PDB file of C-alpha atoms in Angstrom:
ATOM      1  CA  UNK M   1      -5.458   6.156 -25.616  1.00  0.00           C
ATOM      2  CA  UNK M   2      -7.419   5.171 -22.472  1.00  0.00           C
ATOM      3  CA  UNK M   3      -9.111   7.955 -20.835  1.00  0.00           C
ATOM      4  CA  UNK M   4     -10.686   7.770 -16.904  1.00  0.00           C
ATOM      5  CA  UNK M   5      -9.983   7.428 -13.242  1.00  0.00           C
ATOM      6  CA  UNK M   6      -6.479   7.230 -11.765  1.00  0.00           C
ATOM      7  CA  UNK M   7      -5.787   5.881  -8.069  1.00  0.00           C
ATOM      8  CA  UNK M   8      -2.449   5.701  -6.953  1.00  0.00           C
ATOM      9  CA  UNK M   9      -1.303   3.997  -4.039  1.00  0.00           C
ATOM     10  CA  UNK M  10       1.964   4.567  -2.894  1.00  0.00           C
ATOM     11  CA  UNK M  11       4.661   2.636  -1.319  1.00  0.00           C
ATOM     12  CA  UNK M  12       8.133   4.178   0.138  1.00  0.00           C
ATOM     13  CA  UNK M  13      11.097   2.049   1.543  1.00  0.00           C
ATOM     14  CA  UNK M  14      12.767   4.842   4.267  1.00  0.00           C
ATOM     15  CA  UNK M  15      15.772   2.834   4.222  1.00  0.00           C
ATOM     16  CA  UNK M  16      16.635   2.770   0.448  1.00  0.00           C
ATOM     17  CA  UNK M  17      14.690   5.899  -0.554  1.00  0.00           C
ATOM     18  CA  UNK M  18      12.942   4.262  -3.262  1.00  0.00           C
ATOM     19  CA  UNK M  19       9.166   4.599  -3.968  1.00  0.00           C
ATOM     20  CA  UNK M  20       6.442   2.420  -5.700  1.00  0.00           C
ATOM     21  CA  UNK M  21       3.325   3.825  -6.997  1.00  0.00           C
ATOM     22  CA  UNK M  22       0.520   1.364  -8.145  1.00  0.00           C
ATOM     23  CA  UNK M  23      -1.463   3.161 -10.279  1.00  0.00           C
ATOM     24  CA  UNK M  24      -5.210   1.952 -10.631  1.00  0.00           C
ATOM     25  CA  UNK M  25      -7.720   2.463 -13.050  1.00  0.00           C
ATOM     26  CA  UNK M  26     -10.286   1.038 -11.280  1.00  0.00           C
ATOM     27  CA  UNK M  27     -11.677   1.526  -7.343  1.00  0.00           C
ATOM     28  CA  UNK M  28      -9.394   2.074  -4.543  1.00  0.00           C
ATOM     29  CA  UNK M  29     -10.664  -0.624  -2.714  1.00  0.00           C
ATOM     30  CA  UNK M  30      -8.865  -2.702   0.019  1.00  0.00           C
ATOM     31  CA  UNK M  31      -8.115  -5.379  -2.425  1.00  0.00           C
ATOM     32  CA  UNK M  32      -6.446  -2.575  -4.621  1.00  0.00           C
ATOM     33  CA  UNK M  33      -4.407  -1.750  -1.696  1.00  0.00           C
ATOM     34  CA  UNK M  34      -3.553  -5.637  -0.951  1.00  0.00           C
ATOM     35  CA  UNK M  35      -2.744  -5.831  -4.822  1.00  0.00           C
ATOM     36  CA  UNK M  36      -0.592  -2.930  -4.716  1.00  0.00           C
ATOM     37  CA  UNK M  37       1.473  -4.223  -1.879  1.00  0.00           C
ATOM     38  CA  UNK M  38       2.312  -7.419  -3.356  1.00  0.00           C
ATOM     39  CA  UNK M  39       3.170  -6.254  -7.133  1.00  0.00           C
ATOM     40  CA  UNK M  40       5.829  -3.797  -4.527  1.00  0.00           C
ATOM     41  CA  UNK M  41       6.781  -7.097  -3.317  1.00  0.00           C
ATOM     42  CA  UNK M  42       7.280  -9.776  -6.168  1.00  0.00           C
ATOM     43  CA  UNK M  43       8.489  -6.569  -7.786  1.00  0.00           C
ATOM     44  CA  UNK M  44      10.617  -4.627  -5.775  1.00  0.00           C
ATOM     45  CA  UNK M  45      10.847  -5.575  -2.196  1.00  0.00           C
ATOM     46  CA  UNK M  46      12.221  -8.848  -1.968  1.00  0.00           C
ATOM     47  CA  UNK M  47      14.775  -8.138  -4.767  1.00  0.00           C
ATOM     48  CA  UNK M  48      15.807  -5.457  -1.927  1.00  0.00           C
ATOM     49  CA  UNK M  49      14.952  -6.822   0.846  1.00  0.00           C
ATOM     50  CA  UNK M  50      15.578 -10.616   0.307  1.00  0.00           C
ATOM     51  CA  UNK M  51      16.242 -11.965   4.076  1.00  0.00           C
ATOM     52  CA  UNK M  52      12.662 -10.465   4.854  1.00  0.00           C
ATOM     53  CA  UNK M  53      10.994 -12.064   7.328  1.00  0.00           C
ATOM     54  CA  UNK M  54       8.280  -9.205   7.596  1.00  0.00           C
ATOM     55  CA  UNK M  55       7.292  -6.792   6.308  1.00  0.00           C
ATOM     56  CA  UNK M  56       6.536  -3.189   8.615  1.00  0.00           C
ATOM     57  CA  UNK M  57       3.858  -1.325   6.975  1.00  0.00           C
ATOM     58  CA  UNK M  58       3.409   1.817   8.017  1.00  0.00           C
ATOM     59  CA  UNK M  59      -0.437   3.481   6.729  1.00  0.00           C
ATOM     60  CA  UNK M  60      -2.907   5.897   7.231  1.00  0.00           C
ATOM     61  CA  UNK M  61      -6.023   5.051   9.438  1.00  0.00           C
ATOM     62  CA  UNK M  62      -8.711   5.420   7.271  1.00  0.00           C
ATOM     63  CA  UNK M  63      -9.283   5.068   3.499  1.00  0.00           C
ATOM     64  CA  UNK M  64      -9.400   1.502   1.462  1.00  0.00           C
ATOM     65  CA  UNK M  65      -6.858   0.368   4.309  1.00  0.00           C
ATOM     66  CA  UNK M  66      -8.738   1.369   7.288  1.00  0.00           C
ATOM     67  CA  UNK M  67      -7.453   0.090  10.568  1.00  0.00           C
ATOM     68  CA  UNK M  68     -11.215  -0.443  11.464  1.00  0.00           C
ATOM     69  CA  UNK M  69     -12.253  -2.490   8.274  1.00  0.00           C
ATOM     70  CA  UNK M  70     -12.624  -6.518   8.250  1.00  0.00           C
ATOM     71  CA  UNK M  71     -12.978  -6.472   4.878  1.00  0.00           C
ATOM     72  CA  UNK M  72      -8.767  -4.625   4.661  1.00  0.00           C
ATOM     73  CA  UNK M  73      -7.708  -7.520   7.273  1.00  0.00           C
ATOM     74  CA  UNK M  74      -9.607 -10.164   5.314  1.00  0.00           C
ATOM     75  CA  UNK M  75      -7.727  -8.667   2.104  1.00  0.00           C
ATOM     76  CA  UNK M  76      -4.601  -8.955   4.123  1.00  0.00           C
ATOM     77  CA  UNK M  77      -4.628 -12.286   5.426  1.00  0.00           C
ATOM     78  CA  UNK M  78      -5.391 -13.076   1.723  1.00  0.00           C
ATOM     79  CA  UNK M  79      -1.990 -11.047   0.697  1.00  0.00           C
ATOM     80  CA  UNK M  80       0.237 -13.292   3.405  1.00  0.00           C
ATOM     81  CA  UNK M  81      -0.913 -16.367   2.686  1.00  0.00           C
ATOM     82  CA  UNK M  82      -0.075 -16.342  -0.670  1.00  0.00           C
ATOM     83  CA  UNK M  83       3.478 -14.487  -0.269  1.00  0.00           C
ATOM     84  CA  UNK M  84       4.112 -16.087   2.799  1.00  0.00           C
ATOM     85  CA  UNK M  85       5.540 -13.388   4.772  1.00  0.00           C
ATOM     86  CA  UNK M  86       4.298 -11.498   8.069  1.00  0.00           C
ATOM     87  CA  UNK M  87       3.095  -8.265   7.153  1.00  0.00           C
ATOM     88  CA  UNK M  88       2.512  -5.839  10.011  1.00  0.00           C
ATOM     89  CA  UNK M  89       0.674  -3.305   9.817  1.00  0.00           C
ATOM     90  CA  UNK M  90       0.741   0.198  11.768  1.00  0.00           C
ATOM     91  CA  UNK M  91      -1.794   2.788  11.282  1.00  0.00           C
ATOM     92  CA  UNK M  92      -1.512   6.197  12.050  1.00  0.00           C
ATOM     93  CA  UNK M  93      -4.219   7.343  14.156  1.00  0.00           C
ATOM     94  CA  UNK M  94      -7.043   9.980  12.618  1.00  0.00           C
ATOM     95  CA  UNK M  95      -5.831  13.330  11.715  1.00  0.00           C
ATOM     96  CA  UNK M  96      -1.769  12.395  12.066  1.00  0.00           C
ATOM     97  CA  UNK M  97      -1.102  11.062   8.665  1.00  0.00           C
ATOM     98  CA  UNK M  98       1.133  13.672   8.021  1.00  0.00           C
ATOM     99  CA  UNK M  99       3.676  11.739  10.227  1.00  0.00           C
ATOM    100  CA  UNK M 100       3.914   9.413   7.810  1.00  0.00           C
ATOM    101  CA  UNK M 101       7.314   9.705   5.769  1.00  0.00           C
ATOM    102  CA  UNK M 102       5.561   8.699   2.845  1.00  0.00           C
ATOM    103  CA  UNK M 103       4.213  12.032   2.943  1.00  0.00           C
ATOM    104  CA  UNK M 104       7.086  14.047   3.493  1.00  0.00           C
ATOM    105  CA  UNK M 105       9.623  12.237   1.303  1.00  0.00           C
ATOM    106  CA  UNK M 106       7.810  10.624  -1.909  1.00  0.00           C
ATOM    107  CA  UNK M 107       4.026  12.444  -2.485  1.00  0.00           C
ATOM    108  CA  UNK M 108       5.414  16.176  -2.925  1.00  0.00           C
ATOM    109  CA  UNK M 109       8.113  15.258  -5.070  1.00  0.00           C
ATOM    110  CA  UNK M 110       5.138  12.921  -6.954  1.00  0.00           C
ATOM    111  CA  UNK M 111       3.088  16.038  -6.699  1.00  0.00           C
ATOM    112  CA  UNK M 112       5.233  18.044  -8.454  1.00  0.00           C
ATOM    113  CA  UNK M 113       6.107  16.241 -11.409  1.00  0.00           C
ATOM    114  CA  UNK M 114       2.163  15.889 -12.496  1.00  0.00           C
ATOM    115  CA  UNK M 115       1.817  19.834 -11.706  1.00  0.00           C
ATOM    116  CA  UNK M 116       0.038  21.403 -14.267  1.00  0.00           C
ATOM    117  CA  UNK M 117      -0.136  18.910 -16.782  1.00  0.00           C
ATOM    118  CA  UNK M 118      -3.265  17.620 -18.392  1.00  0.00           C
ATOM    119  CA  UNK M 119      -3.134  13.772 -18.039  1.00  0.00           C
ATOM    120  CA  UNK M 120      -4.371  12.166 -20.985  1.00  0.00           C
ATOM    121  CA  UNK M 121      -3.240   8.736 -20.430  1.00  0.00           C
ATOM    122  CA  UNK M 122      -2.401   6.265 -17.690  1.00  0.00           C
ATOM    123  CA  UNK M 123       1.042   6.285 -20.023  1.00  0.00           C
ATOM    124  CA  UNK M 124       1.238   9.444 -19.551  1.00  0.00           C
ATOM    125  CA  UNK M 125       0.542   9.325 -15.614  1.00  0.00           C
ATOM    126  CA  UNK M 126       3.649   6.484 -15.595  1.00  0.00           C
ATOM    127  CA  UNK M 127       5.880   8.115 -17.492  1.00  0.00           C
ATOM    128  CA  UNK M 128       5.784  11.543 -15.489  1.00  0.00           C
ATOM    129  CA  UNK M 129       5.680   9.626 -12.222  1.00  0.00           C
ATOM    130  CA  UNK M 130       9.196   7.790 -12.874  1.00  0.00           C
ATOM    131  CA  UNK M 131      10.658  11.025 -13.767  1.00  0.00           C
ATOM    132  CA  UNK M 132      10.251  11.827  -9.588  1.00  0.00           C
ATOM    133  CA  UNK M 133      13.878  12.135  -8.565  1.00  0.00           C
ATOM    134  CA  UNK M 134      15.505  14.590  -5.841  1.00  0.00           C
ATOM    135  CA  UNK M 135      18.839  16.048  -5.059  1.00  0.00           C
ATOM    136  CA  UNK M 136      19.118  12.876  -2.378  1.00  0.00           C
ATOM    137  CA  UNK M 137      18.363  10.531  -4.656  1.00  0.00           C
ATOM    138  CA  UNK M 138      14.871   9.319  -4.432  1.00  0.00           C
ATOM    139  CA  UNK M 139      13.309   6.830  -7.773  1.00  0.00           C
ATOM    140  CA  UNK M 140      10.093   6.227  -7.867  1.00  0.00           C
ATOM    141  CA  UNK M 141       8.810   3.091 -10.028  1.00  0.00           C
ATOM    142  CA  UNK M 142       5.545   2.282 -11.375  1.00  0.00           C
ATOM    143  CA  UNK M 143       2.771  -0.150 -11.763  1.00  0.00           C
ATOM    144  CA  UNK M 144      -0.257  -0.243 -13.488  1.00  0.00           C
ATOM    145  CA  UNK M 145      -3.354  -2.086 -12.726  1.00  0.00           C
ATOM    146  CA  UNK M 146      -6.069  -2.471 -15.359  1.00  0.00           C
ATOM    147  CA  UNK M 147      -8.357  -4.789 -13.309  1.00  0.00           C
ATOM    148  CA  UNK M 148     -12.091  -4.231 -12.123  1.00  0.00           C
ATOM    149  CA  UNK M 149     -12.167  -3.706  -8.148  1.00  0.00           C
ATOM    150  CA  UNK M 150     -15.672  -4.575  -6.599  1.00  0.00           C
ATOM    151  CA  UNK M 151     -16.850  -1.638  -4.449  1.00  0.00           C
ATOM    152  CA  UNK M 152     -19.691  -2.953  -1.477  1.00  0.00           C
ATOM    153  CA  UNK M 153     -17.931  -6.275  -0.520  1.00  0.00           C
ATOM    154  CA  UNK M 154     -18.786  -7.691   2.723  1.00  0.00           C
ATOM    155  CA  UNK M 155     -15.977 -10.109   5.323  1.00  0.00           C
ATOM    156  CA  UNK M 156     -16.839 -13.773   4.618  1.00  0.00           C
ATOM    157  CA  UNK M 157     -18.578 -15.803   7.268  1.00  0.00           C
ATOM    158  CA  UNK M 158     -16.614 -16.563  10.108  1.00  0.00           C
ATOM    159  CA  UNK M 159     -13.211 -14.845   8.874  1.00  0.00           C
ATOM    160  CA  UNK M 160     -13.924 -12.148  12.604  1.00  0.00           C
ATOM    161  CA  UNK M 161     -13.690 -15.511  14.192  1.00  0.00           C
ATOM    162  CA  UNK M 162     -11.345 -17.172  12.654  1.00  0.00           C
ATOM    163  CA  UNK M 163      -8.716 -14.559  11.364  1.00  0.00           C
ATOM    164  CA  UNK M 164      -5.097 -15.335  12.572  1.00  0.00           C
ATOM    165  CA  UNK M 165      -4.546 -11.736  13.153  1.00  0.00           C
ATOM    166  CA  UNK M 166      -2.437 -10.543  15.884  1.00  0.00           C
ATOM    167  CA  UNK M 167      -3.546  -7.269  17.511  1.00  0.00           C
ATOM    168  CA  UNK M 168      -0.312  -5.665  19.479  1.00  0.00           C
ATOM    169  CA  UNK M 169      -1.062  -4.861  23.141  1.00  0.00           C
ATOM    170  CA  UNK M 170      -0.105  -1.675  22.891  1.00  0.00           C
ATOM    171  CA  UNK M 171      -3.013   0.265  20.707  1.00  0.00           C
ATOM    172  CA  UNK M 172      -3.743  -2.865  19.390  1.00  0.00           C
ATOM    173  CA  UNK M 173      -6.772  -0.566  17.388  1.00  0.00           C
ATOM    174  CA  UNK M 174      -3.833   0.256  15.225  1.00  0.00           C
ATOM    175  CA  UNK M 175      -1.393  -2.440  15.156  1.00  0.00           C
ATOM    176  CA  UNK M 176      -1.290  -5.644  14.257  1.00  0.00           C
ATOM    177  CA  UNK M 177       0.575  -8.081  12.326  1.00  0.00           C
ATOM    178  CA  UNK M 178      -0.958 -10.535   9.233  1.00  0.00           C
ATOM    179  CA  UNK M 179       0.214 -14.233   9.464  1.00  0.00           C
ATOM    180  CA  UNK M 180       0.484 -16.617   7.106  1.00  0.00           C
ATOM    181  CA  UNK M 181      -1.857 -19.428   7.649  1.00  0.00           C
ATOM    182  CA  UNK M 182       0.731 -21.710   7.406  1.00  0.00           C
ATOM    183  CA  UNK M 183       3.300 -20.994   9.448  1.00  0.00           C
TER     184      UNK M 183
END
């Protein structure tokens, strides 16, 4: 039995009312959040999704996927170059998270099922997490990732400069869109 830190990150598809959780027993770091997204994917989304084009990403402002980080868009670009996929990204600005569907629709329900329980295991974490179902049929699946995250990392050299990025005009502090390098 493994014993330490959980993380979860958590991913909901509105449309098909079906969450992800990545559960991490390491840092939540913006590469944990990057990581997290594409197990969703290879797993999950384009299974359900598969005429994607893009993905809409709807996040918090702050936290390991800060809208005002480098090192999150650096993590990003990463992420799309290697699926090959537009992700966009749209943060919710500070103090509004609780907009967020994710929110509303998959963390209470998540909430609930590890209420009052001692967790002893990151088995244990899984297993209650995939019991998460409600009267309108939400599933939630799980992930777990046992890898090291290194906290402190700085944007490489010339990515600010360089980054194929795409800020929106409107509250482009917010929104933006990740493109693959080669497209």
């Amino acid at each position: 039995m493994k014993e330490g830190t959980v993380h979860l990150y958590g991913i909901y598809d509105l449309r098909n009312n079906r969450g992800f959780i990545n559960i991490g027993t390491s840092k939540d770091t913006s590469e944990f959040v990057c990581d997290s997204l594409e197990s969703w994917w290879l797993q999950y989304g384009q299974q359900a999704l598969p005429h994607a084009t893009s993905i809409l990403a709807l996040a918090d402002g702050g936290g390991s996927n800060s809208s005002q980080h480098h090192i999150f868009k650096e993590d990003l670009q990463k992420l799309v170059d290697r699926l090959g996929i537009e992700i966009r990204m749209a943060h919710y600005p500070p103090y509004s998270s609780k907009w967020n569907p994710i929110e509303h629709r998959m963390f209470p329900h998540v909430t609930r099922a590890l209420e009052g329980v001692l967790l002893k295991s990151y088995s244990m974490v899984e297993t209650l997490i995939q019991k998460t179902t409600t009267q309108t049929g939400l599933t939630v699946r799980t992930n777990l990732t046992d890898k090291l995250y290194e906290t402190g990392r700085s944007v490489q050299d010339g990515f600010k400069e360089n980054m194929k990025i795409v800020f929106d005009q409107f509250l482009p502090k917010w929104n933006y869109t990740a493109v693959p390098l080669n497209n």
